[in-house]
Amino acid sequence: MSDNQELDIILLRSFLAVSETLHFTSAAQMRGVTQSTISQHINRLEQAVGASLLHRTTKQVELTPQGMKMVGFAQNIIHAQEMAMGYFRGGTLRSELRLGIAEDMVVSRFPEMLKRFRRLYPHVDVRLTVGLSRELYNLLAVGALDLICTKRREGDERGIPLWRERLQWLGGGNFDTLAEGPIPLVLFSGNSITRLAAITALNAANLAWHASFMSSNLGALVAAVRSGYGIFAQSGLLVSQEIVPVPANVGLPVLPEVDFVMVGATDQLDGAARDLSCLIIENIEGLAPPGSRIIAGQNWPEDAAYEMDVR
């Protein structure tokens, strides 16, 4: 990027629309412009920074490593501009919280927590990203999120622990027994914590299995289990009338424990991220699933809940 070039806010907004939808037509609809205008904005932005931000094929759009970095920069630039304009226009200054949540937490009681947060902090706008733990950690690393609530892998000590639970084998609500032959597994197509836990446990027990259904979307996996495609290893957050624990007498191996945590983008939470983390800790018993061990706030020094280890 040459010294006399600047990053146009309009171009950055179009880029973020594409990064969120991964679809030029959807981004154009979001921005209220034509698809060709979105393409022009992306081309001009790539020329300005001298880097390819998107990998485009006839079937899909993906962020390049440079594009993932630009997401964080663009959000910070736009947020700073909105803060400045809000200040000089007068009135109540609004702030924004870029929050990432694991999919299984969204289908639990977390929406109730957000509703309470909105009532207590009406001037905080929440930009919510829902995804796999790996995706959320990646977005946090490039500065695209302020706070994530998700699982962490064994040995990872980052974040504020909320609760610890043992993953469960879950099947459809009319689950009876597994048929003879390899165990049918419903799995994430990506390298997820629950996928690794299920496969590792079955292999260690020398039990044959096969992937009967795979998807990168938790909602699709839940639908597959309800439809009888197989079983999966997931959090107790998903237990319902349609998704039930597999009986112990089936003989499946014990799954590992996982911690659900909050991880911030900086060493110390502040602003809206601190406010939400405090609210979550105060109401953790209503968020964690039955049978889990609450570990939020245990044996912490004063204000330790806001000191973030991001090694």
Coordinates of C-alpha atoms in Angstrom, one line a residue:
M1 CA 0.0 0.0 0.0
S2 CA 1.5 3.3 -1.0
D3 CA 1.9 6.2 1.5
N4 CA -0.9 8.3 0.0
Q5 CA -3.5 5.6 0.0
E6 CA -6.2 5.3 2.7
L7 CA -8.7 2.6 3.7
D8 CA -12.1 3.8 2.5
I9 CA -14.8 3.0 5.1
I10 CA -17.3 2.1 2.3
L11 CA -14.8 -0.5 0.9
L12 CA -14.3 -1.9 4.4
R13 CA -18.0 -2.3 5.0
S14 CA -18.5 -4.1 1.7
F15 CA -15.6 -6.4 2.5
L16 CA -17.1 -7.2 6.0
A17 CA -20.4 -8.0 4.3
V18 CA -18.7 -10.5 2.0
S19 CA -16.7 -12.0 4.9
E20 CA -19.8 -12.5 6.9
T21 CA -21.9 -14.1 4.1
L22 CA -19.1 -15.6 2.0
H23 CA -21.4 -14.7 -0.9
F24 CA -21.3 -11.7 -3.2
T25 CA -25.0 -11.6 -4.0
S26 CA -25.9 -11.8 -0.3
A27 CA -23.4 -9.1 0.6
A28 CA -24.9 -6.9 -2.1
Q29 CA -28.3 -7.3 -0.6
M30 CA -27.0 -6.6 2.8
R31 CA -25.4 -3.4 1.7
G32 CA -28.2 -2.3 -0.7
V33 CA -26.0 -2.2 -3.8
T34 CA -25.5 -4.3 -6.9
Q35 CA -23.2 -7.4 -7.0
S36 CA -20.9 -5.6 -9.5
T37 CA -20.5 -2.7 -7.0
I38 CA -19.4 -5.2 -4.3
S39 CA -16.9 -6.7 -6.7
Q40 CA -15.5 -3.3 -7.5
H41 CA -15.2 -2.4 -3.8
I42 CA -13.3 -5.7 -3.1
N43 CA -11.0 -5.1 -6.0
R44 CA -10.3 -1.5 -5.0
L45 CA -9.6 -2.6 -1.4
E46 CA -7.2 -5.4 -2.5
Q47 CA -5.4 -2.9 -4.7
A48 CA -5.1 -0.4 -1.8
V49 CA -3.6 -2.9 0.5
G50 CA -1.6 -4.8 -2.2
A51 CA -2.9 -8.2 -1.1
S52 CA -5.5 -10.8 -2.0
L53 CA -8.2 -10.9 0.6
L54 CA -10.6 -13.4 -0.9
H55 CA -10.2 -16.6 -2.8
R56 CA -13.1 -16.8 -5.3
T57 CA -14.2 -19.8 -7.4
T58 CA -17.4 -20.4 -9.3
K59 CA -18.8 -22.2 -6.3
Q60 CA -17.6 -20.5 -3.2
V61 CA -15.8 -17.6 -1.6
E62 CA -13.2 -18.1 1.2
L63 CA -11.1 -15.7 3.2
T64 CA -7.4 -15.8 2.6
P65 CA -5.0 -15.6 5.6
Q66 CA -4.6 -11.9 4.7
G67 CA -8.4 -11.6 4.5
M68 CA -8.8 -13.0 8.0
K69 CA -6.4 -10.4 9.3
M70 CA -8.3 -7.7 7.4
V71 CA -11.6 -8.7 9.2
G72 CA -10.2 -7.5 12.5
F73 CA -8.6 -4.4 11.1
A74 CA -11.8 -3.4 9.3
Q75 CA -14.0 -4.0 12.3
N76 CA -11.7 -1.9 14.5
I77 CA -11.6 0.9 12.0
I78 CA -15.3 1.1 11.6
H79 CA -15.9 0.8 15.3
A80 CA -13.5 3.7 16.0
Q81 CA -15.3 5.8 13.4
E82 CA -18.7 5.1 14.9
M83 CA -17.4 5.9 18.4
A84 CA -16.0 9.2 17.2
M85 CA -19.1 10.2 15.3
G86 CA -21.3 9.2 18.2
Y87 CA -19.3 11.3 20.6
F88 CA -19.3 14.5 18.5
R89 CA -23.0 14.1 17.5
G90 CA -23.9 14.1 21.2
G91 CA -26.4 11.9 22.9
T92 CA -25.6 8.5 24.4
L93 CA -22.4 6.9 23.3
R94 CA -23.0 3.4 22.0
S95 CA -20.5 0.7 22.3
E96 CA -20.2 -2.7 20.5
L97 CA -19.3 -6.2 21.8
R98 CA -18.0 -8.7 19.2
L99 CA -19.0 -11.9 20.8
G100 CA -18.3 -15.5 19.7
I101 CA -20.3 -18.4 21.0
A102 CA -20.1 -22.2 20.5
E103 CA -23.1 -23.6 18.7
D104 CA -24.2 -25.9 21.5
M105 CA -24.3 -22.9 23.9
V106 CA -26.6 -21.0 21.6
V107 CA -29.2 -23.8 21.7
S108 CA -29.1 -23.8 25.5
R109 CA -30.1 -21.0 27.8
F110 CA -27.5 -18.5 26.5
P111 CA -30.1 -16.4 24.6
E112 CA -31.8 -15.7 28.0
M113 CA -28.4 -14.4 29.2
L114 CA -28.2 -12.1 26.2
K115 CA -31.7 -10.9 26.8
R116 CA -30.8 -9.9 30.4
F117 CA -27.6 -8.3 29.2
R118 CA -29.6 -6.2 26.6
R119 CA -31.9 -5.0 29.4
L120 CA -29.1 -4.1 31.7
Y121 CA -26.9 -2.5 29.0
P122 CA -29.2 -1.1 26.3
H123 CA -26.4 1.0 24.7
V124 CA -24.2 -2.0 23.9
D125 CA -24.7 -3.4 20.4
V126 CA -23.8 -7.1 20.2
R127 CA -22.3 -8.6 17.0
L128 CA -22.7 -12.3 17.5
T129 CA -20.6 -15.0 15.7
V130 CA -21.7 -18.6 16.2
G131 CA -19.3 -21.4 15.2
L132 CA -17.0 -24.3 16.2
S133 CA -14.4 -23.7 18.9
R134 CA -11.5 -23.8 16.5
E135 CA -13.1 -21.1 14.3
L136 CA -13.9 -18.9 17.3
Y137 CA -10.3 -19.1 18.6
N138 CA -9.0 -18.2 15.1
L139 CA -11.2 -15.2 14.8
L140 CA -10.2 -14.1 18.3
A141 CA -6.5 -14.4 17.3
V142 CA -6.9 -12.1 14.3
G143 CA -8.7 -9.5 16.3
A144 CA -12.2 -10.1 14.9
L145 CA -13.8 -10.9 18.3
D146 CA -13.6 -9.3 21.7
L147 CA -14.8 -12.3 23.8
I148 CA -15.6 -16.0 23.1
C149 CA -17.6 -18.5 25.1
T150 CA -16.7 -22.1 24.1
K151 CA -15.0 -25.3 24.9
R152 CA -11.2 -25.6 25.3
R153 CA -9.0 -28.6 24.5
E154 CA -7.3 -30.6 27.1
G155 CA -4.1 -28.9 28.2
D156 CA -5.2 -25.5 27.0
E157 CA -5.2 -23.1 30.0
R158 CA -6.5 -20.0 28.3
G159 CA -9.6 -18.2 29.6
I160 CA -11.9 -18.0 32.5
P161 CA -13.3 -21.5 33.3
L162 CA -17.1 -21.6 33.7
W163 CA -18.0 -25.3 34.1
R164 CA -16.5 -28.8 33.5
E165 CA -18.6 -31.6 32.2
R166 CA -18.1 -35.1 30.7
L167 CA -19.1 -35.4 27.1
Q168 CA -22.0 -37.8 26.6
W169 CA -23.0 -40.3 23.9
L170 CA -26.4 -39.0 22.7
G171 CA -29.0 -40.5 20.4
G172 CA -32.5 -39.8 19.1
G173 CA -35.4 -39.6 21.5
N174 CA -36.6 -43.0 20.5
F175 CA -33.2 -44.5 21.0
D176 CA -33.4 -48.2 21.8
T177 CA -30.2 -50.0 21.0
L178 CA -27.4 -50.1 18.5
A179 CA -27.6 -52.6 15.6
E180 CA -24.9 -55.2 15.1
G181 CA -21.9 -54.0 13.2
P182 CA -19.8 -50.8 13.2
I183 CA -21.2 -48.0 15.4
P184 CA -22.8 -45.2 13.2
L185 CA -21.3 -41.9 14.2
V186 CA -22.7 -38.4 13.4
L187 CA -19.6 -36.2 13.2
F188 CA -18.5 -32.7 12.5
S189 CA -16.7 -32.6 9.2
G190 CA -14.0 -30.3 10.7
N191 CA -11.4 -31.0 13.3
S192 CA -13.7 -30.4 16.3
I193 CA -13.1 -31.2 20.0
T194 CA -16.2 -33.6 20.1
R195 CA -15.2 -35.4 16.8
L196 CA -11.7 -36.1 18.2
A197 CA -13.1 -37.2 21.6
A198 CA -15.6 -39.7 19.9
I199 CA -13.1 -41.2 17.5
T200 CA -10.3 -41.5 20.1
A201 CA -12.5 -43.2 22.7
L202 CA -13.9 -45.8 20.2
N203 CA -10.4 -46.5 18.8
A204 CA -9.0 -46.9 22.2
A205 CA -11.8 -49.4 23.1
N206 CA -11.2 -51.3 19.8
L207 CA -14.8 -50.7 18.7
A208 CA -15.5 -50.5 15.0
W209 CA -17.3 -47.4 13.8
H210 CA -18.2 -45.6 10.6
A211 CA -19.2 -42.0 9.8
S212 CA -22.9 -42.3 8.9
F213 CA -23.4 -38.5 8.6
M214 CA -21.1 -35.5 8.6
S215 CA -21.7 -31.7 8.5
S216 CA -20.0 -28.5 9.6
N217 CA -23.3 -27.4 11.2
L218 CA -24.5 -28.5 14.6
G219 CA -28.1 -28.1 13.7
A220 CA -27.6 -30.5 10.8
L221 CA -26.0 -33.0 13.2
V222 CA -28.9 -32.8 15.6
A223 CA -31.3 -33.3 12.8
A224 CA -29.4 -36.4 11.7
V225 CA -29.4 -37.9 15.2
R226 CA -33.1 -37.3 15.5
S227 CA -33.6 -39.0 12.1
G228 CA -31.8 -42.1 13.3
Y229 CA -28.5 -41.8 11.4
G230 CA -26.5 -42.6 14.4
I231 CA -25.1 -41.2 17.7
F232 CA -22.8 -38.4 18.5
A233 CA -20.6 -37.2 21.4
Q234 CA -21.7 -33.9 22.7
S235 CA -22.3 -31.6 25.7
G236 CA -25.3 -32.2 28.0
L237 CA -26.5 -28.9 26.7
L238 CA -28.1 -30.7 23.8
V239 CA -30.1 -33.2 25.9
S240 CA -33.9 -32.8 25.2
Q241 CA -37.0 -34.9 24.5
E242 CA -35.5 -35.5 21.0
I243 CA -31.9 -36.0 22.0
V244 CA -31.2 -38.4 24.9
P245 CA -28.2 -40.1 26.6
V246 CA -27.3 -43.5 25.3
P247 CA -27.9 -46.0 28.1
A248 CA -24.8 -47.2 29.9
N249 CA -25.6 -50.9 29.2
V250 CA -24.9 -50.3 25.5
G251 CA -21.2 -50.6 26.5
L252 CA -19.8 -47.5 24.9
P253 CA -16.5 -46.1 26.3
V254 CA -16.4 -43.2 28.7
L255 CA -15.8 -39.9 27.0
P256 CA -13.4 -37.2 28.3
E257 CA -14.3 -34.1 30.3
V258 CA -14.2 -30.7 28.7
D259 CA -14.1 -27.2 30.2
F260 CA -16.4 -24.4 28.9
V261 CA -14.6 -21.1 29.2
M262 CA -14.6 -17.4 28.3
V263 CA -11.6 -16.1 26.6
G264 CA -10.9 -12.4 25.9
A265 CA -8.8 -10.8 23.2
T266 CA -6.6 -9.0 25.7
D267 CA -5.0 -9.8 29.0
Q268 CA -7.7 -8.0 31.0
L269 CA -11.3 -7.7 30.1
D270 CA -12.8 -4.2 30.1
G271 CA -15.9 -2.4 28.9
A272 CA -18.8 -4.5 27.5
A273 CA -16.8 -7.7 27.6
R274 CA -16.2 -7.3 31.3
D275 CA -19.8 -6.5 31.9
L276 CA -21.0 -9.6 30.1
S277 CA -18.4 -11.9 31.8
C278 CA -19.5 -10.7 35.2
L279 CA -23.2 -11.3 34.3
I280 CA -22.4 -14.9 33.1
I281 CA -20.4 -15.7 36.2
E282 CA -23.2 -14.4 38.5
N283 CA -25.8 -16.6 36.7
I284 CA -23.6 -19.6 35.8
E285 CA -25.9 -22.1 37.6
G286 CA -28.7 -21.3 35.2
L287 CA -26.5 -21.7 32.2
A288 CA -24.5 -24.9 32.8
P289 CA -26.2 -28.2 32.1
P290 CA -27.3 -30.6 34.9
G291 CA -24.5 -32.8 36.2
S292 CA -21.7 -30.4 35.3
R293 CA -19.3 -29.1 37.9
I294 CA -19.4 -25.3 38.3
I295 CA -15.9 -24.0 38.4
A296 CA -16.5 -20.3 37.7
G297 CA -15.0 -18.1 40.4
Q298 CA -13.7 -21.0 42.6
N299 CA -10.6 -20.0 44.6
W300 CA -10.0 -16.8 42.6
P301 CA -8.4 -13.8 44.2
E302 CA -10.4 -10.6 44.0
D303 CA -11.1 -9.5 40.4
A304 CA -9.2 -12.5 39.1
A305 CA -12.2 -13.2 36.8
Y306 CA -11.1 -10.5 34.6
E307 CA -7.4 -11.4 34.4
M308 CA -7.1 -13.3 31.1
D309 CA -4.3 -15.8 30.4
V310 CA -3.9 -15.7 26.6
R311 CA -0.8 -17.7 26.2

